Each structure stands twice: as C-alpha cells, then as structure tokens.
Amino acid sequence: MRLELSVDRSSPVPLYFQLSQQLEAAIEHGTLTPGSLLGNEIELAARLGLSRPTVRQAIQSLVDKGLLVRRRGVGTQVVHSQVKRPLELSSLFDDLEAAGQRPATRVLVNAVVPATAEVAAALAVPEGSEVHRVERLRLAHGEPMAYLCNHLPPGLLDLDTAQLEATGLYRMMRSAGLTLHSARQSIGARAATAAEAERLTEPEGAPLLTMRRTTFDDTGRAVEFGDHIYRPSRYAFEFQLLVRP
Amino acid sequence: MRLELSVDRSSPVPLYFQLSQQLEAAIEHGTLTPGSLLGNEIELAARLGLSRPTVRQAIQSLVDKGLLVRRRGVGTQVVHSQVKRPLELSSLFDDLEAAGQRPATRVLVNAVVPATAEVAAALAVPEGSEVHRVERLRLAHGEPMAYLCNHLPPGLLDLDTAQLEATGLYRMMRSAGLTLHSARQSIGARAATAAEAERLTEPEGAPLLTMRRTTFDDTGRAVEFGDHIYRPSRYAFEFQLLVRP
DNA sequence: AAGTGGTCTAGACCACTGT
DNA sequence: CAGTGGTCTAGACCACTTT
C-alpha cells in the first residue's frame, strides 16, 4: 500500500512538521497499521523532494511521541499498541471538558492574603508577603468532584471571579501570556477531614485523592502552587509514560 | 566566566552527547548558573571545532530535558528553577533504594494461572490462557509499604522467587533483554478492604493509594500488568512534568 | 553483501528579538 | 540594525542488522 504524502513549500508551516502531521494522521487513521515499516528515510526524502535531515526531523518527532520505533539495520515501524496522549500539563477543567462532562466551578474564596511558610517556599516569595488565594469547588453534572486551593504570586494575573467560574486557571494563565514550562507534582491519598467531607458531600474519614503541584514558567519562575483534593469515586489520574532512551 | 568544554574525537561516544553531558554537568554543578546565557550556537561550534547542527543536537537534548530554554533573537538560557528528573518508568524497588530505604520484598504468590477477563484485556491474550501471577508485599524498615499484584504473559521471563525478593520486576525484565518503551498508568484512591488492611497493617476502611499500570515494550507488546496499592502515609507519587511545546 | 538508521559537515536563508 | 535561533540542503562515513 502506498501512503499519500505531500508537502506545500509555499506554506509557512515547516516542512518537517507538515510531514510529521501527515504521518501522525495516517497512524491515527489506521492507514499506517501497527508494525508496518515506514520505508527508508532516503527513499522517503526523494519521494517528497526533501532532504534526509528534514525527513529525519519529522520522524524523530513521532519517535519522541512514542508513535514510531526506529531500529538500525531494520527500519522505522509503527508501534503496535494503542498509544494515547502522554501526560500533559492540563487542568482539571480541560480534562473534564474533553470528557464531555460540562464542568462547573464555584469560587469559594478569591482574595489577597499573606503567604504562609509553605506557600512562600513553593512560590519563592518572602513569608508574609501578599499572594493571591483562590479556593474553588469543581462540579460535574452538579456533583462536587474536587476542591481546589491555589496560590499565585502577585501581579501575574487578573483573577476575575467570573472568569474563574467560566474557564480554568491554566487557560487564564496562558491567555495572559504566560508560557507554562514544567510542574512538580505529588499525588497521594488521605482521609477526609470533617470540613472537606462536607464540601465534597462525602462521609468524614472517606478516602480522598490529593495532588500538590507547583508550576513554573519558561524562565523558571513559580507561577502557581496548588493543593487539590479529589473524590476518588469521581476522578483518577490517567496518563501515558514514555521511557527516555 | 569561560566554560571549559572539549570533545574527544577518538571516543566512540557521539560528539553531541559528549557536549550535552558536559553542559548538563556544568548546570548540575552550578558552573552554569540559572538564567545565564549559553553563547550563540555558531560561536560555540567554532570554539569546539564542531558543526552547528551537532551543537544544536546537544542543546536540543537538554531543552527536551527541561534544563535549557531557547528564545529566538535572545539566546539559550539555563532554566531558573530547581529542575529535577522527570517522571521515569521506574519501579518502586528502585525508588526506595534510591531513597536509601533498603527495600525488602516478600513474595506471597508466584504461579501460573488462567487470565481473568481484565488481565486478558490488559495483556492482549485470550481469556483463560495461562499467565504468570505474582503477588508481593514490599517493606521498608520492616514496615509494609505496598502490596503489588502483577500479571505477565507467558514465556517472557523466568520468574524466580528468590530473584523477585532480591531485586525489582523491572530490573529483571530489562536484564532479560526486554526494552521497556511506554506504560499506561492510572492513579486513584479507595478504602482498604479487610484483607488489604490486614496485609498492610492498616485499619479496615483506611485510605489507600492505588496504581494500575500496563507496560509495553518497544514493539508495542504488553509485557506487564500491575495492580498496586500503597499506604499513603508511607508513599506518594512525585514527579516532574514538562510541557510539550 | 546490502540495506538500514546514527552521526556529522559546511554551508544557506528566514523569522524573530532587541537596540 | 545586528544578532539570535529555526529551518533546510546535499552530501559523507560509520555501526548495526539481516540475508
């Protein structure tokens, strides 16, 4: 079977990216079946009128995504398994919306408060200095799903309550021009306190899933510190890991 | 300040890798301080007697690791924050050993059993066909920490009980020549059943951290399906996420 | 022996950022 | 404007795998 590939040299989209998108679409689509060989790079380059490094760049990006495997002396193959998207730095809001759950948010607190020692350490600001504190209850289908407490350094973002209820914090940060770069996460579990239980309509002592996260922008500044609790009957963390070679 | 860099052309180690290792060491070491500019690629290439693409390849690998940030028109900078290692496909055994906890393992079950529907689906084998089942209790400092139940397809690995108690399953898989490639994980929480509680010396109903994982090798074959429970007072999942640009 | 990916070179032009 | 990274080319040689 002959894969239809072509590139548009008048497009501003990089050639390697055009190629990788077409290959990815073919894999997603089933046109390139798992285990099938891609054909060697030189022949592929000649067919498309590209240089070999450009073709390699396209292929490499898909290898990095875990969709292709390269073997010296053998060739490039489509991975056999059902590879899903790897773990993204996504917000609960986006996760829910993608799952068609129509998320709702109730903002419980939106204030400027002095930083506690813990918050100060996470955000690398002086203890007692002013930070934003946002507490939100996230609901899906009218049922409480998670309680989210976030702290942000001052001056980064205009934390409008109406906007917080209409979208996710990450989306607001991105549209404010922040480039999110990395995050340090810790996921655990513990029993619900009386106050938490009431907020999440769970019995006291019920198991809860907890997540703490500090997010950094591309300059390495801490831009957000979150302390979240989830109802484990309603939410779990799912993700794909790739082994770094 | 002038960074000392050099490459050894007689070494079998790729030039770009020699360079990236030296840069990484300099960052780790503090010789390259956060925020500092790396100097442009062309000058760096000239200084080392390398071509620009080779230098770019070295830099790109560190950008992928989250240690460097590139900006058009600006330059390449060391990221400001304390970037730790991203999430690896590591075993609990390795995690504990790295933390100096002297892990111990007690193998509770090591048998060949017919695959349940769930196991069969995860491993992509026929329901009822023979699979290996391993149940282990993991202890640290003599205290139970996690209960691990794993299923493996037949014929992959020699599951020696003594070896299972001395090392981790992942390490055994790797030394058997398997190339682990990716894994699909789900992390959640729930209350302990009576049997689980007893095994982990927790009260019945205590919150537990749960993890299910299917691991694939580089051909996309499922090579392991694990269903693990952890005592949240003893263990949490910690990891670093990088945003894919 | 033949074919594959892995590495490397020495250029080139462009897009974006800062002054 | 000058300087940076982003993209691209047309070759080359090597290491590895399979036949």
Coordinates of C-alpha atoms (C1' of nucleotides) in Angstrom, one line a residue:
Chain A
M1 CA 0.0 0.0 0.0
R2 CA 1.3 3.4 -0.9
L3 CA 0.9 6.2 1.5
E4 CA -0.1 9.6 0.0
L5 CA 2.3 12.2 1.2
S6 CA 3.0 15.7 0.0
V7 CA 4.3 19.0 1.3
D8 CA 3.4 22.5 0.4
R9 CA 6.5 24.6 0.0
S10 CA 4.6 27.9 -0.1
S11 CA 3.1 27.2 3.3
P12 CA 4.7 28.9 6.4
V13 CA 4.3 25.6 8.2
P14 CA 7.8 23.9 8.5
L15 CA 8.2 21.1 6.0
Y16 CA 9.2 18.6 8.7
F17 CA 6.1 19.5 10.6
Q18 CA 3.8 19.0 7.6
L19 CA 5.3 15.6 7.2
S20 CA 5.0 14.6 10.8
Q21 CA 1.4 15.7 10.9
Q22 CA 0.6 13.6 7.9
L23 CA 2.3 10.6 9.3
E24 CA 0.6 11.0 12.6
A25 CA -2.8 11.4 10.9
A26 CA -2.1 8.2 8.9
I27 CA -1.2 6.3 12.1
E28 CA -4.2 7.7 14.0
H29 CA -6.4 6.8 11.0
G30 CA -5.2 3.3 10.6
T31 CA -3.7 3.9 7.1
L32 CA -0.4 3.1 8.6
T33 CA -1.0 -0.1 10.5
P34 CA 0.9 -1.0 13.7
G35 CA 4.1 -2.8 12.9
S36 CA 4.2 -1.7 9.3
L37 CA 7.5 -0.3 8.1
L38 CA 7.7 3.3 7.0
G39 CA 10.2 2.8 4.2
N40 CA 13.7 4.1 4.4
E41 CA 14.5 7.7 5.0
I42 CA 16.4 8.3 1.8
E43 CA 13.6 7.0 -0.4
L44 CA 11.1 8.9 1.6
A45 CA 13.1 12.1 1.2
A46 CA 13.4 11.5 -2.6
R47 CA 9.7 10.9 -2.9
L48 CA 8.8 14.2 -1.3
G49 CA 11.7 16.2 -2.7
L50 CA 13.1 16.8 0.8
S51 CA 16.5 16.4 2.2
R52 CA 17.2 13.5 4.5
P53 CA 17.7 15.6 7.7
T54 CA 14.3 17.1 7.2
V55 CA 12.6 13.8 6.9
R56 CA 14.6 12.6 9.9
Q57 CA 13.4 15.5 11.9
A58 CA 9.8 14.6 11.1
I59 CA 10.3 11.0 12.0
Q60 CA 12.2 11.9 15.2
S61 CA 9.3 14.0 16.5
L62 CA 7.0 11.0 16.2
V63 CA 9.5 8.7 17.8
D64 CA 9.6 11.2 20.7
K65 CA 5.9 11.0 20.9
G66 CA 6.1 7.2 21.1
L67 CA 4.3 6.5 17.8
L68 CA 7.2 5.2 15.9
V69 CA 10.2 3.0 16.7
R70 CA 13.5 3.1 14.8
R71 CA 15.9 0.2 14.6
R72 CA 19.2 0.3 13.0
G73 CA 19.5 -2.1 10.2
V74 CA 15.8 -2.8 10.2
G75 CA 13.8 0.4 9.6
T76 CA 11.2 2.5 11.2
Q77 CA 8.0 0.9 12.4
V78 CA 4.7 2.0 13.7
V79 CA 4.3 1.0 17.4
H80 CA 2.0 -1.9 17.9
S81 CA 0.0 -0.7 20.9
Q82 CA -2.8 1.7 21.4
V83 CA -0.7 4.7 22.3
K84 CA -2.6 7.5 23.8
R85 CA -1.5 11.0 24.5
P86 CA 1.2 11.3 27.2
L87 CA 0.6 13.2 30.4
E88 CA 0.0 16.8 29.6
L89 CA 0.2 19.8 31.9
S90 CA -3.5 20.1 31.7
S91 CA -6.1 21.4 34.0
L92 CA -8.9 19.5 35.6
F93 CA -11.2 21.9 33.7
D94 CA -9.8 20.9 30.3
D95 CA -9.8 17.2 31.3
L96 CA -13.5 17.3 32.2
E97 CA -14.5 19.3 29.1
A98 CA -12.6 16.9 26.9
A99 CA -14.6 14.1 28.5
G100 CA -17.8 15.9 27.7
Q101 CA -18.6 16.4 31.4
R102 CA -19.6 20.1 31.3
P103 CA -17.6 21.2 34.3
A104 CA -18.9 23.9 36.6
T105 CA -16.8 25.9 39.1
R106 CA -17.9 27.6 42.2
V107 CA -15.4 30.1 43.5
L108 CA -15.4 30.0 47.3
V109 CA -12.5 32.4 48.0
N110 CA -10.7 34.9 45.8
A111 CA -8.6 37.1 48.0
V112 CA -5.1 38.5 48.6
V113 CA -3.6 37.0 51.7
P114 CA -0.2 36.9 53.4
A115 CA 1.9 33.9 52.3
T116 CA 2.2 31.1 54.8
A117 CA 5.6 29.5 55.2
E118 CA 4.6 26.6 52.9
V119 CA 3.2 28.9 50.2
A120 CA 6.2 31.2 50.4
A121 CA 8.6 28.3 50.0
A122 CA 6.7 26.9 47.0
L123 CA 6.4 30.3 45.2
A124 CA 9.8 31.6 46.3
V125 CA 8.4 34.8 47.8
P126 CA 9.0 36.2 51.3
E127 CA 6.9 34.7 54.0
G128 CA 4.0 37.0 54.9
S129 CA 4.1 38.8 51.5
E130 CA 0.9 39.2 49.6
V131 CA -0.2 36.4 47.4
H132 CA -3.5 35.5 45.7
R133 CA -5.5 32.7 47.2
V134 CA -8.2 31.0 45.2
E135 CA -10.4 28.3 46.5
R136 CA -12.8 26.6 44.1
L137 CA -15.2 23.7 44.1
R138 CA -15.3 21.8 40.8
L139 CA -18.5 20.1 39.9
A140 CA -19.5 17.7 37.1
H141 CA -23.2 17.0 36.4
G142 CA -24.0 19.0 39.5
E143 CA -22.0 16.8 41.8
P144 CA -18.9 18.0 43.6
M145 CA -15.8 16.4 42.2
A146 CA -12.8 18.3 43.6
Y147 CA -11.8 21.0 45.9
L148 CA -9.0 23.2 44.5
C149 CA -6.9 25.6 46.5
N150 CA -4.4 27.7 44.6
H151 CA -1.9 30.3 45.4
L152 CA -0.4 32.7 42.9
P153 CA 2.3 35.4 43.2
P154 CA 1.0 38.9 42.9
G155 CA 0.9 40.9 39.7
L156 CA 0.9 38.0 37.3
L157 CA -2.8 37.7 36.5
D158 CA -6.1 39.4 36.9
L159 CA -8.0 36.9 38.8
D160 CA -11.6 37.8 37.9
T161 CA -14.1 35.6 39.7
A162 CA -16.5 35.4 36.8
Q163 CA -13.7 34.3 34.5
L164 CA -12.5 31.7 37.1
E165 CA -16.0 30.2 37.0
A166 CA -16.2 30.2 33.3
T167 CA -12.8 28.6 32.5
G168 CA -9.8 27.0 34.0
L169 CA -6.9 28.7 35.8
Y170 CA -4.4 27.3 33.3
R171 CA -6.3 28.7 30.4
M172 CA -6.3 32.1 32.1
M173 CA -2.6 31.9 32.7
R174 CA -1.9 31.0 29.1
S175 CA -4.0 33.7 27.7
A176 CA -2.3 36.2 30.0
G177 CA 0.9 35.4 28.0
L178 CA 2.5 33.1 30.5
T179 CA 4.4 30.2 28.9
L180 CA 4.0 27.2 31.2
H181 CA 7.1 25.1 31.1
S182 CA 7.1 22.5 33.9
A183 CA 5.5 21.4 37.1
R184 CA 6.4 19.4 40.1
Q185 CA 3.6 17.2 41.3
S186 CA 3.0 14.9 44.2
I187 CA 0.0 12.6 44.3
G188 CA -1.2 10.9 47.5
A189 CA -4.2 9.9 49.5
R190 CA -5.6 10.6 52.9
A191 CA -8.9 10.5 54.9
A192 CA -11.3 13.5 54.6
T193 CA -11.5 15.9 57.5
A194 CA -15.0 16.9 58.6
A195 CA -14.8 20.2 56.7
E196 CA -13.6 18.5 53.5
A197 CA -16.1 15.8 53.8
E198 CA -18.9 18.3 54.0
R199 CA -17.7 20.3 51.0
L200 CA -17.4 17.2 48.8
T201 CA -20.6 15.5 50.2
E202 CA -18.6 12.6 51.4
P203 CA -18.7 10.9 54.8
E204 CA -16.0 12.0 57.3
G205 CA -12.9 9.8 57.0
A206 CA -13.6 8.9 53.4
P207 CA -10.6 8.3 51.2
L208 CA -9.5 11.3 49.2
L209 CA -7.0 11.6 46.3
T210 CA -4.7 14.5 46.8
M211 CA -2.4 16.4 44.5
R212 CA 0.0 19.2 45.1
R213 CA 1.6 21.0 42.3
T214 CA 4.0 23.9 41.7
T215 CA 4.0 25.2 38.1
F216 CA 6.9 27.1 36.6
D217 CA 7.0 29.3 33.5
D218 CA 9.8 29.2 31.0
T219 CA 12.0 31.5 33.0
G220 CA 11.8 29.1 35.9
R221 CA 9.6 31.4 38.0
A222 CA 7.0 29.6 40.1
V223 CA 3.7 30.9 38.8
E224 CA 1.2 28.7 40.8
F225 CA 1.0 26.5 43.8
G226 CA -2.0 24.2 44.0
D227 CA -3.3 21.9 46.7
H228 CA -6.1 19.9 45.4
I229 CA -8.3 17.1 46.7
Y230 CA -10.4 14.8 44.5
R231 CA -13.2 12.4 45.2
P232 CA -11.7 9.1 44.1
S233 CA -15.1 7.7 43.1
R234 CA -15.2 10.5 40.5
Y235 CA -11.7 11.1 39.4
A236 CA -8.4 9.3 38.8
F237 CA -5.1 10.4 37.2
E238 CA -4.6 8.6 33.9
F239 CA -1.5 9.1 31.8
Q240 CA 1.0 7.6 29.5
L241 CA 4.7 7.4 30.3
L242 CA 7.5 7.2 27.8
V243 CA 10.8 5.7 28.7
R244 CA 13.6 8.1 27.8
P245 CA 16.1 6.1 25.8
Chain B
M1 CA 33.4 33.4 33.1
R2 CA 34.5 30.9 30.5
L3 CA 33.1 27.4 30.4
E4 CA 35.6 24.7 29.8
L5 CA 34.4 22.5 27.0
S6 CA 36.1 19.9 24.9
V7 CA 35.3 16.9 22.8
D8 CA 37.3 13.8 22.2
R9 CA 37.0 12.8 18.5
S10 CA 38.7 9.4 19.1
S11 CA 35.9 8.4 21.5
P12 CA 33.1 6.2 20.3
V13 CA 30.7 8.4 22.3
P14 CA 28.8 10.7 19.8
L15 CA 30.1 14.3 19.8
Y16 CA 26.8 15.8 20.5
F17 CA 26.4 13.5 23.5
Q18 CA 29.8 14.4 24.9
L19 CA 28.8 18.1 24.7
S20 CA 25.4 17.7 26.2
Q21 CA 26.8 15.7 29.1
Q22 CA 29.4 18.4 29.8
L23 CA 26.7 21.1 29.7
E24 CA 24.4 19.1 31.9
A25 CA 27.2 18.5 34.4
A26 CA 28.0 22.3 34.4
I27 CA 24.4 23.1 35.1
E28 CA 24.1 20.4 37.8
H29 CA 27.3 21.7 39.3
G30 CA 26.4 25.3 39.3
T31 CA 29.1 26.3 36.9
L32 CA 26.4 27.4 34.5
T33 CA 24.1 29.4 36.7
P34 CA 20.3 29.7 36.2
G35 CA 19.4 32.4 33.8
S36 CA 22.9 32.6 32.3
L37 CA 23.2 32.7 28.5
L38 CA 24.9 29.9 26.8
G39 CA 26.5 31.9 24.0
N40 CA 25.3 31.5 20.4
E41 CA 25.5 28.2 18.6
I42 CA 27.8 29.3 15.9
E43 CA 30.4 30.6 18.2
L44 CA 30.1 27.5 20.4
A45 CA 30.5 25.3 17.3
A46 CA 33.6 27.2 16.3
R47 CA 35.1 27.0 19.7
L48 CA 34.7 23.2 19.8
G49 CA 35.5 22.6 16.2
L50 CA 32.1 21.2 15.6
S51 CA 29.4 22.0 13.1
R52 CA 26.4 23.9 14.1
P53 CA 23.9 21.1 13.7
T54 CA 25.9 18.9 16.0
V55 CA 25.9 21.7 18.6
R56 CA 22.2 22.2 18.1
Q57 CA 21.6 18.5 18.7
A58 CA 23.4 18.7 22.0
I59 CA 21.5 21.8 23.1
Q60 CA 18.2 20.4 21.9
S61 CA 18.6 17.3 24.1
L62 CA 18.9 19.5 27.1
V63 CA 16.0 21.6 26.1
D64 CA 14.0 18.4 25.9
K65 CA 15.0 17.6 29.4
G66 CA 13.9 21.0 30.5
L67 CA 17.3 22.2 31.6
L68 CA 17.6 24.9 28.9
V69 CA 15.2 27.3 27.2
R70 CA 15.8 28.7 23.7
R71 CA 14.4 32.0 22.5
R72 CA 14.7 33.3 19.0
G73 CA 16.6 36.6 18.9
V74 CA 17.6 36.2 22.5
G75 CA 19.7 33.1 23.0
T76 CA 19.8 29.9 25.1
Q77 CA 19.4 30.2 28.8
V78 CA 19.7 27.9 31.7
V79 CA 16.3 27.4 33.3
H80 CA 15.9 29.2 36.7
S81 CA 14.2 26.7 38.8
Q82 CA 15.3 23.6 40.5
V83 CA 14.5 21.1 37.8
K84 CA 14.6 17.6 39.0
R85 CA 14.4 14.4 36.9
P86 CA 11.1 14.0 35.1
L87 CA 8.9 11.0 35.8
E88 CA 10.7 7.8 34.9
L89 CA 9.4 4.4 34.2
S90 CA 10.9 3.2 37.5
S91 CA 10.0 0.6 39.9
L92 CA 9.0 1.0 43.5
F93 CA 12.1 -1.0 44.3
D94 CA 14.4 1.4 42.6
D95 CA 12.6 4.4 44.1
L96 CA 13.1 3.0 47.6
E97 CA 16.7 2.0 47.0
A98 CA 17.4 5.5 45.7
A99 CA 15.9 7.0 48.8
G100 CA 18.2 4.7 50.9
Q101 CA 15.3 2.8 52.4
R102 CA 16.7 -0.7 52.0
P103 CA 13.6 -2.2 50.5
A104 CA 12.6 -5.8 51.2
T105 CA 10.2 -8.0 49.3
R106 CA 8.1 -10.9 50.4
V107 CA 6.7 -13.0 47.5
L108 CA 3.2 -14.1 48.5
V109 CA 2.2 -15.8 45.2
N110 CA 4.2 -16.8 42.2
A111 CA 2.1 -19.1 40.0
V112 CA 0.7 -19.7 36.5
V113 CA -3.0 -19.0 36.4
P114 CA -5.7 -18.6 33.8
A115 CA -6.1 -15.0 32.7
T116 CA -9.2 -13.2 34.0
A117 CA -11.1 -11.0 31.6
E118 CA -9.4 -7.9 32.9
V119 CA -5.9 -9.4 32.8
A120 CA -6.6 -10.8 29.3
A121 CA -7.7 -7.4 28.0
A122 CA -4.7 -5.6 29.5
L123 CA -2.1 -8.1 28.2
A124 CA -3.9 -8.7 24.9
V125 CA -4.0 -12.5 25.4
P126 CA -7.0 -14.9 25.2
E127 CA -9.2 -15.0 28.3
G128 CA -8.4 -18.1 30.3
S129 CA -5.0 -18.6 28.8
E130 CA -2.1 -19.1 31.1
V131 CA -0.3 -16.1 32.6
H132 CA 2.1 -15.5 35.4
R133 CA 0.7 -14.1 38.6
V134 CA 3.0 -12.5 41.2
E135 CA 1.8 -11.1 44.4
R136 CA 4.4 -9.3 46.6
L137 CA 4.5 -7.3 49.8
R138 CA 7.0 -4.5 49.8
L139 CA 8.5 -3.4 53.1
A140 CA 10.7 -0.6 54.1
H141 CA 12.4 -0.6 57.5
G142 CA 10.4 -3.7 58.3
E143 CA 7.1 -2.0 57.8
P144 CA 4.7 -3.0 55.0
M145 CA 4.5 -0.2 52.4
A146 CA 2.8 -1.6 49.4
Y147 CA 1.0 -4.7 48.1
L148 CA 1.9 -5.4 44.5
C149 CA 0.0 -7.8 42.2
N150 CA 1.4 -8.3 38.7
H151 CA 0.4 -10.4 35.7
L152 CA 2.8 -11.2 32.9
P153 CA 2.3 -13.0 29.6
P154 CA 3.9 -16.5 29.5
G155 CA 7.4 -17.1 28.1
L156 CA 8.8 -13.7 28.6
L157 CA 10.7 -14.1 31.8
D158 CA 11.9 -16.7 34.2
L159 CA 10.2 -15.6 37.4
D160 CA 12.5 -16.9 40.1
T161 CA 11.1 -16.2 43.5
A162 CA 14.5 -15.7 45.1
Q163 CA 15.3 -13.1 42.4
L164 CA 12.0 -11.4 42.9
E165 CA 12.8 -10.9 46.5
A166 CA 16.3 -9.6 45.8
T167 CA 15.5 -7.1 43.1
G168 CA 12.7 -5.4 41.3
L169 CA 10.5 -6.8 38.5
Y170 CA 11.5 -4.0 36.1
R171 CA 15.1 -4.8 36.6
M172 CA 14.5 -8.4 35.9
M173 CA 12.7 -7.5 32.7
R174 CA 15.4 -5.3 31.5
S175 CA 18.1 -7.8 32.2
A176 CA 16.1 -10.4 30.3
G177 CA 16.6 -8.2 27.2
L178 CA 13.2 -6.5 27.2
T179 CA 13.2 -2.9 26.1
L180 CA 10.6 -1.1 28.1
H181 CA 9.0 1.6 26.0
S182 CA 5.9 3.1 27.5
A183 CA 3.3 2.5 30.1
R184 CA -0.3 3.5 30.7
Q185 CA -1.0 4.4 34.3
S186 CA -4.0 5.2 36.4
I187 CA -3.6 6.5 39.9
G188 CA -6.5 6.7 42.3
A189 CA -7.6 6.1 45.9
R190 CA -10.1 3.9 47.8
A191 CA -10.8 2.4 51.2
A192 CA -9.0 -0.7 52.3
T193 CA -10.9 -4.0 52.3
A194 CA -10.5 -6.2 55.4
A195 CA -7.9 -8.4 53.7
E196 CA -5.9 -5.5 52.3
A197 CA -6.0 -3.8 55.7
E198 CA -4.6 -6.8 57.4
R199 CA -1.8 -7.3 54.9
L200 CA -0.7 -3.6 55.2
T201 CA -1.3 -3.4 59.0
E202 CA -3.9 -0.6 58.5
P203 CA -7.3 -0.4 59.9
E204 CA -10.2 -1.5 57.7
G205 CA -11.5 1.3 55.6
A206 CA -8.2 3.2 55.7
P207 CA -7.5 5.3 52.6
L208 CA -5.2 3.6 50.2
L209 CA -3.4 4.9 47.1
T210 CA -3.9 2.7 44.1
M211 CA -2.0 2.4 40.8
R212 CA -2.7 0.3 37.8
R213 CA -0.2 0.1 35.0
T214 CA 0.2 -1.7 31.7
T215 CA 3.8 -1.7 30.4
F216 CA 4.7 -2.1 26.8
D217 CA 8.0 -3.0 25.1
D218 CA 9.3 -1.3 22.0
T219 CA 7.3 -3.5 19.7
G220 CA 4.1 -2.4 21.5
R221 CA 3.6 -5.8 23.2
A222 CA 2.1 -5.6 26.7
V223 CA 4.7 -7.2 28.9
E224 CA 3.3 -6.5 32.3
F225 CA 0.0 -5.5 34.0
G226 CA 0.2 -4.3 37.6
D227 CA -2.4 -3.6 40.2
H228 CA -0.7 -2.0 43.2
I229 CA -1.9 -0.5 46.5
Y230 CA 0.2 1.8 48.7
R231 CA -0.1 3.0 52.2
P232 CA -0.4 6.8 51.7
S233 CA 1.3 7.5 55.0
R234 CA 4.4 5.8 53.5
Y235 CA 4.3 6.6 49.9
A236 CA 3.3 9.2 47.4
F237 CA 3.9 9.7 43.6
E238 CA 6.3 12.5 43.0
F239 CA 7.2 13.7 39.5
Q240 CA 8.2 16.5 37.2
L241 CA 6.1 17.3 34.1
L242 CA 7.4 19.0 31.1
V243 CA 5.1 20.9 28.7
R244 CA 5.4 19.7 25.2
P245 CA 6.0 22.9 23.1
Chain C
dA1 C1' 27.0 -8.0 0.9
dA2 C1' 23.2 -5.0 1.1
dG3 C1' 20.3 -2.1 3.4
dT4 C1' 19.1 0.4 7.4
dG5 C1' 19.4 4.2 10.8
dG6 C1' 23.2 7.2 13.5
dT7 C1' 26.2 10.8 13.2
dC8 C1' 28.4 14.7 11.1
dT9 C1' 29.8 18.6 7.9
dA10 C1' 29.6 23.3 5.8
dG11 C1' 27.2 25.9 4.1
dA12 C1' 22.3 28.8 3.2
dC13 C1' 18.1 31.7 4.0
dC14 C1' 14.5 33.1 7.1
dA15 C1' 11.8 34.9 11.4
dC16 C1' 12.1 36.9 15.4
dT17 C1' 14.1 39.9 19.2
dG18 C1' 16.5 43.5 20.9
dT19 C1' 18.7 48.3 20.3
Chain D
dC1 C1' 20.0 47.4 12.6
dA2 C1' 22.7 43.3 14.2
dG3 C1' 22.3 39.1 16.5
dT4 C1' 19.8 35.1 17.7
dG5 C1' 17.6 30.6 17.0
dG6 C1' 14.5 27.9 13.2
dT7 C1' 14.7 25.6 9.1
dC8 C1' 16.7 23.4 5.2
dT9 C1' 20.1 21.3 1.8
dA10 C1' 23.3 17.8 -0.4
dG11 C1' 26.3 15.4 0.5
dA12 C1' 29.5 11.9 3.6
dC13 C1' 31.1 8.0 6.6
dC14 C1' 30.0 4.6 10.1
dA15 C1' 27.6 0.9 13.0
dC16 C1' 24.3 -2.3 13.1
dT17 C1' 21.0 -5.9 11.3
dT18 C1' 19.6 -9.1 8.1
dT19 C1' 20.2 -12.1 4.1

